[in-house]
CSV table of C-alpha atoms and ligand atoms in Angstrom, one decimal:
chain,number,residue,atom,x,y,z
A,182,MET,CA,75.2,44.9,80.2
A,183,LYS,CA,74.7,44.0,76.6
A,184,ASP,CA,77.1,41.4,75.2
A,185,ASP,CA,79.6,42.2,72.4
A,186,PHE,CA,77.8,39.8,70.1
A,187,SER,CA,74.5,41.6,70.1
A,188,ILE,CA,76.3,45.0,70.0
A,189,LYS,CA,78.0,43.8,66.8
A,190,GLY,CA,74.7,42.9,65.3
A,191,GLU,CA,73.4,46.4,66.0
A,192,VAL,CA,76.6,48.0,64.7
A,193,ILE,CA,76.3,46.2,61.4
A,194,THR,CA,72.6,47.2,61.1
A,195,ALA,CA,73.6,50.8,61.8
A,196,LEU,CA,76.4,50.6,59.1
A,197,GLU,CA,73.9,49.2,56.6
A,198,ALA,CA,71.8,52.4,57.0
A,199,ILE,CA,74.8,54.7,56.1
A,200,ASP,CA,74.9,55.7,52.4
A,201,ASP,CA,77.9,55.7,50.2
A,202,PRO,CA,77.2,58.8,48.1
A,203,GLU,CA,79.5,57.6,45.3
A,204,ALA,CA,78.0,54.2,44.9
A,205,GLU,CA,74.4,55.3,45.9
A,206,GLU,CA,74.1,52.3,48.1
A,207,SER,CA,74.9,51.4,51.7
A,208,ILE,CA,78.6,51.5,52.7
A,209,VAL,CA,78.3,47.8,53.6
A,210,ASP,CA,76.9,47.0,50.1
A,211,SER,CA,79.6,49.1,48.4
A,212,HIS,CA,82.3,47.2,50.4
A,213,LEU,CA,83.6,50.2,52.3
A,214,VAL,CA,83.4,48.3,55.5
A,215,GLU,CA,86.3,45.9,55.8
A,216,GLN,CA,86.1,44.8,59.3
A,217,VAL,CA,84.0,45.2,62.5
A,218,GLU,CA,85.2,44.0,65.9
A,219,VAL,CA,83.6,44.6,69.3
A,220,ASP,CA,85.6,44.0,72.4
A,221,SER,CA,84.1,44.9,75.8
A,222,GLY,CA,81.9,47.6,74.2
A,223,VAL,CA,84.8,49.1,72.2
A,224,VAL,CA,84.0,49.0,68.5
A,225,ASP,CA,86.8,48.9,66.0
A,226,VAL,CA,85.8,49.6,62.4
A,227,ILE,CA,88.1,49.4,59.4
A,228,LEU,CA,86.9,51.2,56.3
A,229,VAL,CA,88.6,50.9,53.0
A,230,MET,CA,88.5,53.7,50.5
A,231,GLU,CA,90.5,54.6,47.4
A,232,SER,CA,92.9,57.5,48.0
A,233,SER,CA,91.3,59.3,45.1
A,234,ARG,CA,88.0,59.7,47.0
A,235,ASP,CA,87.1,63.3,47.9
A,236,ARG,CA,88.3,63.8,51.4
A,237,LYS,CA,85.3,65.8,52.5
A,238,GLU,CA,83.1,62.9,51.4
A,239,ARG,CA,85.4,60.5,53.3
A,240,PHE,CA,85.1,62.6,56.5
A,241,ALA,CA,81.4,62.8,56.1
A,242,ILE,CA,81.2,59.0,56.0
A,243,GLU,CA,83.5,58.6,58.9
A,244,ASP,CA,81.7,61.2,61.0
A,245,GLU,CA,78.4,59.4,60.3
A,246,VAL,CA,79.9,56.1,61.3
A,247,TYR,CA,81.0,57.7,64.6
A,248,ASP,CA,77.7,59.3,65.2
A,249,GLU,CA,75.6,56.2,64.5
A,250,LEU,CA,77.7,53.8,66.4
A,251,GLU,CA,78.2,56.0,69.4
A,252,ALA,CA,74.4,56.2,69.7
A,253,ILE,CA,74.1,52.4,70.2
A,254,ALA,CA,73.5,51.4,73.8
A,255,GLY,CA,76.4,49.5,75.3
A,256,VAL,CA,79.0,51.0,73.0
A,257,ARG,CA,81.7,52.6,75.2
A,258,GLU,CA,84.0,53.8,72.4
A,259,VAL,CA,84.2,53.8,68.6
A,260,LYS,CA,87.5,53.7,66.7
A,261,VAL,CA,87.3,54.1,63.0
A,262,LYS,CA,90.3,53.6,60.8
A,263,THR,CA,90.2,54.2,57.1
A,264,MET,CA,92.8,52.6,54.8
A,265,THR,CA,93.5,52.5,51.1
A,266,PRO,CA,93.1,49.1,49.4
A,267,LYS,CA,96.9,49.1,48.9
A,268,ALA,CA,97.7,49.7,52.5
A,269,LEU,CA,95.2,47.0,53.5
A,270,GLU,CA,96.8,44.6,51.2
A,271,ARG,CA,100.2,45.4,52.6
A,272,GLU,CA,99.0,45.0,56.1
A,273,ALA,CA,97.4,41.6,55.2
A,274,ARG,CA,100.8,40.5,53.8
A,275,GLY,CA,102.3,41.5,57.1
A,276,GLU,CA,104.4,44.3,55.6
A,277,SER,CA,103.0,47.2,57.5
A,278,PRO,CA,104.6,48.3,60.7
A,279,THR,CA,101.2,49.6,61.9
A,280,PRO,CA,100.5,47.8,65.1
A,281,LYS,CA,97.1,46.0,64.9
A,282,ARG,CA,94.4,46.7,67.4
A,283,SER,CA,91.8,44.1,68.0
A,284,GLU,CA,92.1,42.5,64.6
A,285,ALA,CA,91.8,38.8,64.4
A,286,PRO,CA,95.0,37.3,62.9
A,287,LYS,CA,94.9,37.1,59.2
A,288,PRO,CA,95.9,33.8,57.5
A,289,SER,CA,98.9,35.1,55.5
A,290,GLY,CA,101.9,35.5,57.7
A,291,THR,CA,100.8,38.4,60.0
A,292,PRO,CA,103.7,39.2,62.3
A,293,SER,CA,103.3,38.7,66.0
A,294,PRO,CA,102.5,41.8,67.9
A,295,SER,CA,105.9,41.8,69.4
A,296,GLY,CA,107.2,41.0,65.9
A,297,PRO,CA,110.0,43.0,64.4
A,298,GLY,CA,109.3,45.9,66.6
A,299,PRO,CA,112.1,47.5,68.7
A,300,GLY,CA,113.0,46.2,72.0
A,301,PRO,CA,112.9,48.0,75.3
A,302,LYS,CA,114.8,51.2,76.0
A,303,GLY,CA,118.5,51.0,75.7
A,304,GLY,CA,118.4,47.7,73.7
A,305,GLY,CA,121.7,48.4,72.1
A,306,GLY,CA,121.3,47.6,68.4
A,307,PRO,CA,121.8,50.6,66.1
A,308,GLN,CA,118.3,50.1,64.5
A,309,GLN,CA,116.5,49.8,67.8
A,310,ALA,CA,114.3,52.7,68.8
A,311,ALA,CA,114.6,54.1,72.3
A,312,THR,CA,110.9,54.7,72.4
A,313,PRO,CA,107.8,52.4,71.9
A,314,PRO,CA,107.0,51.6,68.3
A,315,SER,CA,105.1,54.5,66.8
A,316,ALA,CA,102.5,54.1,64.0
A,317,PRO,CA,103.3,55.8,60.7
A,318,ILE,CA,100.9,58.5,59.5
A,319,GLU,CA,98.5,56.8,57.2
A,320,GLY,CA,99.1,57.9,53.6
A,321,VAL,CA,102.3,59.8,54.2
A,322,GLY,CA,105.5,58.7,52.4
A,323,LYS,CA,108.3,60.1,54.5
A,324,VAL,CA,108.6,62.4,57.5
A,325,ILE,CA,111.6,64.7,57.4
A,326,ALA,CA,112.4,67.0,60.4
A,327,VAL,CA,114.2,70.3,59.8
A,328,ALA,CA,116.0,71.2,63.0
A,329,SER,CA,118.7,73.6,64.3
A,330,GLY,CA,120.7,73.9,67.4
A,331,LYS,CA,119.7,77.5,67.9
A,332,GLY,CA,117.2,80.1,66.6
A,333,GLY,CA,117.8,82.6,63.8
A,334,VAL,CA,120.0,80.4,61.6
A,335,GLY,CA,117.3,80.1,58.9
A,336,LYS,CA,115.7,76.8,59.8
A,337,SER,CA,112.1,77.9,59.0
A,338,THR,CA,113.3,79.5,55.8
A,339,VAL,CA,115.0,76.3,54.8
A,340,ALA,CA,112.0,74.2,55.7
A,341,VAL,CA,109.6,76.3,53.6
A,342,ASN,CA,111.8,76.6,50.6
A,343,LEU,CA,112.7,72.9,50.7
A,344,ALA,CA,109.0,72.0,50.8
A,345,LEU,CA,108.3,74.2,47.8
A,346,ALA,CA,111.4,72.8,46.0
A,347,LEU,CA,110.3,69.2,46.5
A,348,GLN,CA,106.8,70.2,45.4
A,349,LYS,CA,108.3,71.7,42.2
A,350,GLN,CA,109.9,68.3,41.6
A,351,ASP,CA,106.5,66.8,41.5
A,352,PHE,CA,106.2,65.5,45.0
A,353,ARG,CA,103.1,66.0,47.1
A,354,VAL,CA,104.3,67.9,50.2
A,355,GLY,CA,103.0,68.9,53.5
A,356,LEU,CA,104.6,71.3,55.9
A,357,LEU,CA,104.0,71.2,59.6
A,358,ASP,CA,105.4,74.0,61.7
A,359,VAL,CA,105.8,73.0,65.4
A,360,ASP,CA,108.2,75.8,66.2
A,361,ILE,CA,106.3,76.6,69.5
A,362,TYR,CA,108.6,79.5,70.2
A,363,GLY,CA,107.8,81.4,67.1
A,364,PRO,CA,105.7,79.7,64.4
A,365,SER,CA,106.7,81.6,61.3
A,366,LEU,CA,104.9,79.6,58.6
A,367,PRO,CA,101.9,81.9,58.4
A,368,THR,CA,104.2,84.9,57.6
A,369,LEU,CA,106.5,83.0,55.4
A,370,LEU,CA,103.7,81.9,53.1
A,371,GLY,CA,101.4,84.9,53.7
A,372,VAL,CA,98.5,82.8,55.0
A,373,GLU,CA,96.0,84.3,57.3
A,374,GLU,CA,93.3,81.6,57.3
A,375,ARG,CA,92.4,79.4,60.2
A,376,PRO,CA,92.2,75.7,59.5
A,377,ALA,CA,88.7,74.2,59.2
A,378,VAL,CA,87.8,71.5,61.6
A,379,SER,CA,85.5,68.7,60.4
A,380,ASN,CA,84.1,67.1,63.5
A,381,ARG,CA,87.1,65.1,64.7
A,382,ARG,CA,89.7,66.1,62.2
A,383,ILE,CA,91.7,69.3,61.4
A,384,LEU,CA,92.0,70.1,57.7
A,385,PRO,CA,95.4,71.5,56.7
A,386,ILE,CA,95.4,74.8,54.9
A,387,GLU,CA,96.3,74.5,51.2
A,388,ALA,CA,98.6,77.2,49.9
A,389,SER,CA,101.2,77.4,47.2
A,390,GLY,CA,100.5,73.8,46.4
A,391,LEU,CA,101.5,72.7,49.9
A,392,ARG,CA,99.4,71.3,52.8
A,393,LEU,CA,100.1,73.4,55.8
A,394,MET,CA,99.6,73.3,59.5
A,395,SER,CA,101.1,75.6,62.1
A,396,LEU,CA,100.5,76.7,65.6
A,397,GLY,CA,100.5,80.2,64.2
A,398,PHE,CA,97.1,79.4,62.5
A,399,LEU,CA,95.5,78.8,65.8
A,400,MET,CA,97.2,81.4,68.1
A,401,ASP,CA,96.4,85.0,68.5
A,402,GLU,CA,99.5,87.1,67.6
A,403,ASP,CA,99.9,88.4,71.1
A,404,SER,CA,99.2,85.2,73.0
A,405,PRO,CA,102.0,84.4,75.4
A,406,VAL,CA,104.1,81.4,74.6
A,407,ILE,CA,104.6,79.6,77.9
A,408,TRP,CA,103.9,76.0,76.9
A,409,ARG,CA,105.6,73.4,78.9
A,410,GLY,CA,106.5,69.8,78.2
A,411,PRO,CA,103.3,67.9,78.4
A,412,ILE,CA,101.4,70.6,76.4
A,413,VAL,CA,104.0,70.7,73.7
A,414,THR,CA,103.9,66.9,73.5
A,415,GLY,CA,100.1,67.0,73.3
A,416,ILE,CA,100.1,69.6,70.5
A,417,ILE,CA,102.6,67.8,68.4
A,418,ARG,CA,100.8,64.5,68.8
A,419,GLN,CA,97.6,66.2,67.8
A,420,PHE,CA,99.2,67.8,64.8
A,421,LEU,CA,100.6,64.5,63.6
A,422,ARG,CA,97.6,62.4,64.3
A,423,ASP,CA,94.5,64.5,64.0
A,424,VAL,CA,95.4,66.5,60.9
A,425,ASP,CA,94.4,64.9,57.6
A,426,TRP,CA,97.8,64.5,55.9
A,427,SER,CA,96.8,61.7,53.6
A,428,GLY,CA,98.2,61.5,50.1
A,429,LEU,CA,101.6,63.0,50.8
A,430,ASP,CA,105.0,62.0,49.6
A,431,TYR,CA,106.8,64.1,52.2
A,432,LEU,CA,105.8,65.7,55.4
A,433,ILE,CA,108.4,68.3,56.3
A,434,VAL,CA,108.4,69.2,60.0
A,435,ASP,CA,109.8,72.6,61.1
A,436,MET,CA,111.0,71.9,64.6
A,437,PRO,CA,111.7,74.3,67.4
A,438,PRO,CA,115.4,75.1,67.8
A,439,GLY,CA,117.4,73.3,70.4
A,440,THR,CA,116.9,69.9,71.9
A,441,GLY,CA,113.8,69.3,73.9
A,442,ASP,CA,110.3,68.0,74.4
A,443,ALA,CA,109.3,68.7,70.8
A,444,GLN,CA,112.0,66.4,69.3
A,445,LEU,CA,111.1,63.7,71.8
A,446,ALA,CA,107.4,64.0,71.1
A,447,LEU,CA,107.9,63.8,67.3
A,448,ALA,CA,110.2,60.7,67.5
A,449,GLN,CA,107.8,59.0,69.9
A,450,THR,CA,104.7,59.7,67.9
A,451,VAL,CA,105.7,58.8,64.3
A,452,PRO,CA,108.6,57.1,62.7
A,453,VAL,CA,110.9,59.9,61.4
A,454,ASP,CA,112.7,59.0,58.2
A,455,GLY,CA,115.4,61.6,58.6
A,456,ALA,CA,116.4,64.9,60.0
A,457,LEU,CA,118.3,67.9,58.5
A,458,ILE,CA,120.3,70.2,60.7
A,459,VAL,CA,120.5,73.8,59.6
A,460,THR,CA,123.4,75.8,60.8
A,461,THR,CA,125.5,78.9,60.0
A,462,PRO,CA,129.2,78.3,59.9
A,463,SER,CA,129.9,80.3,63.0
A,464,ASP,CA,131.4,78.5,66.0
A,465,LEU,CA,128.6,78.7,68.3
A,466,SER,CA,126.0,77.6,65.9
A,467,LEU,CA,128.1,74.6,64.8
A,468,LEU,CA,128.5,73.5,68.4
A,469,ASP,CA,124.7,73.7,68.8
A,470,ALA,CA,124.2,71.8,65.6
A,471,ALA,CA,126.5,69.0,66.9
A,472,ARG,CA,124.4,68.8,70.0
A,473,GLY,CA,121.2,68.6,67.9
A,474,LEU,CA,122.8,65.8,65.9
A,475,GLN,CA,123.7,63.9,69.0
A,476,MET,CA,120.1,64.2,70.3
A,477,PHE,CA,118.6,62.8,67.1
A,478,LYS,CA,121.0,59.9,67.3
A,479,THR,CA,119.8,59.2,70.8
A,480,LEU,CA,116.3,59.1,69.5
A,481,ASN,CA,117.3,56.8,66.7
A,482,VAL,CA,116.5,59.4,64.1
A,483,GLU,CA,119.0,59.4,61.3
A,484,VAL,CA,120.4,62.8,60.5
A,485,LYS,CA,120.5,62.8,56.7
A,486,GLY,CA,122.7,65.9,56.5
A,487,ILE,CA,123.7,69.4,57.5
A,488,VAL,CA,122.5,72.4,55.6
A,489,THR,CA,124.8,75.4,55.9
A,490,ASN,CA,123.0,78.7,55.6
A,491,MET,CA,124.3,82.2,54.9
A,492,ALA,CA,128.0,81.2,54.6
A,493,ARG,CA,128.4,82.7,51.2
A,494,PHE,CA,127.3,86.0,49.7
A,495,ILE,CA,126.9,86.3,46.0
A,496,VAL,CA,127.3,89.8,44.6
A,497,PRO,CA,124.2,90.3,42.5
A,498,SER,CA,125.8,92.4,39.7
A,499,SER,CA,128.9,90.2,39.2
A,500,GLY,CA,128.0,86.8,40.6
A,501,GLU,CA,131.2,87.0,42.6
A,502,GLU,CA,131.2,85.0,45.9
A,503,PHE,CA,132.4,85.9,49.3
A,504,PHE,CA,132.6,83.9,52.4
A,505,ILE,CA,131.3,86.2,55.1
A,506,PHE,CA,130.5,84.1,58.0
A,507,GLY,CA,132.8,81.8,59.9
A,508,ASP,CA,135.0,79.3,58.2
A,509,PRO,CA,133.7,76.9,55.5
A,510,GLU,CA,136.7,74.6,56.1
A,511,GLN,CA,135.6,74.2,59.6
A,512,VAL,CA,132.1,73.2,58.6
A,513,ALA,CA,133.6,70.6,56.3
A,514,LYS,CA,135.8,69.3,59.1
A,515,GLU,CA,132.8,69.2,61.5
A,516,SER,CA,130.8,67.3,58.9
A,517,GLU,CA,133.6,64.7,58.6
A,518,ARG,CA,133.9,64.4,62.4
A,519,LEU,CA,130.2,63.9,62.8
A,520,GLU,CA,130.1,61.5,59.8
A,521,THR,CA,127.2,63.5,58.4
A,522,PRO,CA,127.3,65.0,54.8
A,523,ILE,CA,126.6,68.6,53.9
A,524,LEU,CA,123.5,68.2,51.9
A,525,GLY,CA,123.0,71.9,51.0
A,526,GLU,CA,124.7,75.2,51.0
A,527,ILE,CA,122.4,78.2,50.9
A,528,PRO,CA,124.0,81.6,50.2
A,529,LEU,CA,123.0,84.7,52.0
A,530,ASP,CA,120.8,86.7,49.7
A,531,THR,CA,118.5,89.6,50.5
A,532,LYS,CA,115.9,88.0,48.2
A,533,VAL,CA,115.5,85.3,50.8
A,534,ARG,CA,114.6,87.7,53.5
A,535,ARG,CA,112.4,89.7,51.2
A,536,GLY,CA,110.6,86.6,50.0
A,537,GLY,CA,109.9,85.6,53.6
A,538,ASP,CA,108.6,89.0,54.5
A,539,GLU,CA,106.3,89.2,51.5
A,540,GLY,CA,104.9,85.7,51.9
A,541,LYS,CA,106.5,84.5,48.7
A,542,PRO,CA,109.5,82.3,49.4
A,543,VAL,CA,112.4,82.7,47.0
A,544,VAL,CA,111.9,79.2,45.4
A,545,ILE,CA,108.5,80.5,43.9
A,546,GLY,CA,109.2,84.2,44.0
A,547,GLU,CA,112.5,84.2,42.2
A,548,PRO,CA,112.8,80.7,40.8
A,549,ASP,CA,115.7,81.4,38.5
A,550,SER,CA,118.0,83.0,41.1
A,551,PRO,CA,121.1,81.1,42.3
A,552,VAL,CA,119.7,80.9,45.8
A,553,ALA,CA,116.5,79.2,44.6
A,554,LYS,CA,118.7,76.8,42.6
A,555,ALA,CA,120.6,76.0,45.9
A,556,PHE,CA,117.2,75.0,47.4
A,557,MET,CA,116.3,72.9,44.4
A,558,ASP,CA,119.7,71.1,44.7
A,559,LEU,CA,119.0,70.5,48.3
A,560,ALA,CA,115.6,69.0,47.5
A,561,GLU,CA,117.1,66.7,44.9
A,562,LYS,CA,119.6,65.4,47.5
A,563,VAL,CA,116.8,64.9,50.0
A,564,ALA,CA,114.8,63.0,47.4
A,565,GLN,CA,117.9,60.9,46.6
A,566,VAL,CA,118.7,59.9,50.1
A,567,GLN,CA,115.0,59.3,50.6
A,568,PRO,CA,113.9,57.2,47.7
A,569,LEU,CA,110.1,56.8,47.9
A,570,GLY,CA,108.1,53.6,47.5
A,571,ASP,CA,108.8,50.3,49.2
A,572,GLY,CA,109.4,48.3,46.1
A,573,ASP,CA,105.9,47.2,45.2
A,574,ASP,CA,104.3,50.5,44.4
A,575,GLY,CA,105.7,51.1,41.0
A,576,GLU,CA,105.4,54.5,39.6
A,577,ASP,CA,102.5,55.4,41.8
A,578,GLY,CA,104.5,54.9,44.9
A,579,LYS,CA,107.4,56.9,43.5
A,580,LYS,CA,105.4,60.1,42.8
A,581,GLY,CA,102.8,59.9,45.5
A,582,LEU,CA,99.3,58.6,45.8
A,583,PHE,CA,97.7,61.4,43.9
A,584,SER,CA,100.3,61.7,41.1
A,585,PHE,CA,97.7,60.9,38.5
A,586,LEU,CA,96.1,64.2,39.2
A,587,LYS,CA,99.2,65.9,37.8
A,588,SER,CA,99.4,64.1,34.5
B,796,ADP,P1,115.0,80.2,62.3
B,796,ADP,O1,113.8,79.4,61.9
B,796,ADP,O2,116.3,79.4,62.4
B,796,ADP,O3,114.8,81.0,63.6
B,796,ADP,P2,114.4,82.0,60.1
B,796,ADP,O4,114.2,81.1,59.0
B,796,ADP,O5,113.3,82.6,60.8
B,796,ADP,O6,115.3,81.3,61.2
B,796,ADP,O7,115.4,83.1,59.6
B,796,ADP,C1,115.9,84.2,60.4
B,796,ADP,C2,116.0,85.4,59.5
B,796,ADP,O8,117.1,85.2,58.6
B,796,ADP,C3,114.8,85.7,58.7
B,796,ADP,O9,114.6,87.1,58.6
B,796,ADP,C4,115.2,85.2,57.3
B,796,ADP,O10,114.5,85.9,56.2
B,796,ADP,C5,116.7,85.4,57.2
B,796,ADP,N1,117.4,84.4,56.4
B,796,ADP,C6,117.3,83.1,56.5
B,796,ADP,N2,118.1,82.5,55.5
B,796,ADP,C7,118.6,83.6,54.8
B,796,ADP,C8,119.5,83.6,53.6
B,796,ADP,N3,120.0,82.5,53.1
B,796,ADP,N4,119.7,84.8,53.1
B,796,ADP,C9,119.2,86.0,53.7
B,796,ADP,N5,118.4,86.0,54.8
B,796,ADP,C10,118.1,84.8,55.3
């Protein structure tokens, strides 16, 4: 068997033959190759590219690296990780929670692999995760799960309109629909495309300024939904890891209703910055919401707030308000008992349903309506409880990696 040292030599020669189209020289000469490690035939390559680089170009380079290196005799596996210079700097300073693979320790205070990570299951401290440390999604600011105890309370409607409202507030937003029982994102946004796959990566669909991925894009309408635990887990992992989400401030995840494998898979795969629980103020749905809240606590995901939906009805002609559904007092009491604030109150409005049916959610279809304003208020609160940037990113960090495109 070939030794790692000679494989490394061949790897570097192969990398020198790959062109960087932007620099018109080899990716080694243009300093895109940050690190090469070979361990028992497993090649780890770290590439570094500006976040502004065209993602198709980035994929083309990564694919070529995979193809060339996999063709070298003695190579058992190739792992390519692309980082932005900023992320690389942070990791070198030991600030990134991303666990290192076979990287040699860097001189400047790299944390030990067991470092600040969570302890084993049931460790006791409030900040300790019940699951193994999960690596964040490269290039994504915050992951927010939108959940509900039961179906039909308006969870998907809230997820879509919240995503659009955040986007209107100048954030870069992605929306991932993992509601395996009824993925509704394609209908809600009127998207019929299928996502493109570039060799090893799924490209999210871009519509209404959002990056989107949904099981609904991949399923035939009449395919039976009988996925069980491990398949659900696999799908969710793949949607989080193999889809190019880079350059987002927020990834909103529309969860399936209830408490189950999907929630567990999400919490185990990526750090979730917060969850919202959508509920109507009826007794049963409140009870389910409390259950959902408890489950997220167990998974150490902070529930940022409750969103009540369809409690009020605003008479279009007069603007008069009626409470039509359950008891708003009870929701307030429940929110106190669960020590979780009510972050949003979305009135019942036929425009919401119409917008959903027509593929034009109310936040963009009727932006001046009171119900659209309720979604904008919710987005503001979400952004307040989730300030972006970890202190050293300045304005860029605040408004997302690609905010310069908007100026
Ligand atoms: P879930 O994701 O919880 O199953 P959906 O978002 O699919 O629920 O909503 C269920 C139905 O209720 C949809 O027809 C939707 O248009 C409607 N709906 C949701 N929120 C409202 C609202 N605030 N006003 C009127 N209709 C609504």
